[in-house]
CSV table of C-alpha atoms in Angstrom, one decimal:
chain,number,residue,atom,x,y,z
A,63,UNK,CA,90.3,89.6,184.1
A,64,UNK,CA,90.0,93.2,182.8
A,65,UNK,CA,91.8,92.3,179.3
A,66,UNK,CA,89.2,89.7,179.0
A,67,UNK,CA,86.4,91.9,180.2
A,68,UNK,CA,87.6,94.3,177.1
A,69,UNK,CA,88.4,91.3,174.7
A,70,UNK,CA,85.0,90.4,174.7
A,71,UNK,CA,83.6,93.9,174.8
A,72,UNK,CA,85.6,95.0,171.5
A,73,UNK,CA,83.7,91.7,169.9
A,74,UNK,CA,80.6,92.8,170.7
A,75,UNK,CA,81.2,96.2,169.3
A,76,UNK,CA,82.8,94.9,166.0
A,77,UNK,CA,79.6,92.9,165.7
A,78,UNK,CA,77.9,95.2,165.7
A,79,UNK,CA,79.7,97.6,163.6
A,80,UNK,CA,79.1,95.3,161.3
A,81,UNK,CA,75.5,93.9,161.2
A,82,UNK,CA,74.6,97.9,160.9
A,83,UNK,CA,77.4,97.6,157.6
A,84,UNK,CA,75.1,94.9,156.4
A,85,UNK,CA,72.2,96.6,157.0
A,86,UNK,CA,73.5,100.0,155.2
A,87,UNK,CA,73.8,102.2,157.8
A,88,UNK,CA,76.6,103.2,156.6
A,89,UNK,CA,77.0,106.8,159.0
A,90,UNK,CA,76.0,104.7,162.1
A,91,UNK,CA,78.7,102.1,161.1
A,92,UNK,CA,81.3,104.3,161.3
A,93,UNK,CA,80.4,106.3,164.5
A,94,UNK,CA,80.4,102.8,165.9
A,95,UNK,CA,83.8,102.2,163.9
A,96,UNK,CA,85.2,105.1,166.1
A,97,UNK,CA,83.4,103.3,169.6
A,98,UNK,CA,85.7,100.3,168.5
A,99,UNK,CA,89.1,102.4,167.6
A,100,UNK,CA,88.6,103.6,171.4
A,101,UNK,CA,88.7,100.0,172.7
A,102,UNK,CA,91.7,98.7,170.9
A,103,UNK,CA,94.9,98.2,172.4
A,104,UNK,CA,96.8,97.6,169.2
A,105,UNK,CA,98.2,100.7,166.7
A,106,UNK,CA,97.9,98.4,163.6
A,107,UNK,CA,94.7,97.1,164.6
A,108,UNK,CA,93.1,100.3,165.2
A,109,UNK,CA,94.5,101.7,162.1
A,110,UNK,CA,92.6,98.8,159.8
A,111,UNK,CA,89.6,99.5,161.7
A,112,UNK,CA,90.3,103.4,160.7
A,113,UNK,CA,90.3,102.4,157.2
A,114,UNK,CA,87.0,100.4,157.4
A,115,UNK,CA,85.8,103.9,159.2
A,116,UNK,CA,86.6,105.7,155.6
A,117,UNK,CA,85.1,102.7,154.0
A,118,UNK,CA,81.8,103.4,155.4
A,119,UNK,CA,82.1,107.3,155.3
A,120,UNK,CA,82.7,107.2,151.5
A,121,UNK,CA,79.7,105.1,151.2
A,122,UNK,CA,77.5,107.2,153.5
A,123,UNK,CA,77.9,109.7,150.5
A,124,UNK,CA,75.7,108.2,147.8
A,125,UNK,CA,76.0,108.0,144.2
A,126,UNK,CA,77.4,110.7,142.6
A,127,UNK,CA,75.1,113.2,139.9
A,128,UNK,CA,76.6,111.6,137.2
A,129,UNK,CA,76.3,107.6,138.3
A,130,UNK,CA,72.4,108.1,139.2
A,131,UNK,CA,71.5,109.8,135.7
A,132,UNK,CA,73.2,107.1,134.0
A,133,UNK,CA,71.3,104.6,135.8
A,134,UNK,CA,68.6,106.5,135.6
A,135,UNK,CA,68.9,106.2,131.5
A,136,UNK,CA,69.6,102.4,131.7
A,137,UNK,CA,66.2,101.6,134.1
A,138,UNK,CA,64.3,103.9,132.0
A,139,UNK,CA,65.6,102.3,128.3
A,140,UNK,CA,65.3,98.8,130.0
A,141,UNK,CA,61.7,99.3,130.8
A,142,UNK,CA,60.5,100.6,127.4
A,143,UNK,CA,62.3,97.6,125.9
A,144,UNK,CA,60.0,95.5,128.0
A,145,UNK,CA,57.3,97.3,127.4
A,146,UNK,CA,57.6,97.3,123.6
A,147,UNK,CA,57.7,101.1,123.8
């Protein structure tokens, strides 16, 4: 009765894990990543859930200097091409 009390509990935390993933809170994600790793009862499961964690750390960073001035270039070039500029 307990394994299924935690079986259904670990769902509920990957679920949500992963509606704040699709949302992009990507910090929040992975504390809740860590919520999950403390529920799990399997080594290998636990470990793919770690590397999800990372996952969302590395995207909690943002875009590097370089990527956004780039971007930066492309939206403003686009724009004056559609302007006629």
């Amino acid at each position: 009765m307990a394994e299924l009390k935690s079986a259904v509990s670990i769902e509920t935390l990957i679920q949500k894990a992963t509606d704040l993933e699709l949302t992009g809170f990507w910090r929040r994600a992975a504390t809740q990543w860590l919520t999950v790793i403390d529920h799990c009862l399997d080594d290998a499961e636990s470990e793919q859930i770690a590397r999800r964690r990372e996952q969302c750390l590395l995207k909690s960073q943002g875009t590097p200097e370089e990527r956004r001035r780039a971007v930066r270039n492309r939206y403003r070039s686009q724009e004056r091409y559609k302007n006629r500029y």
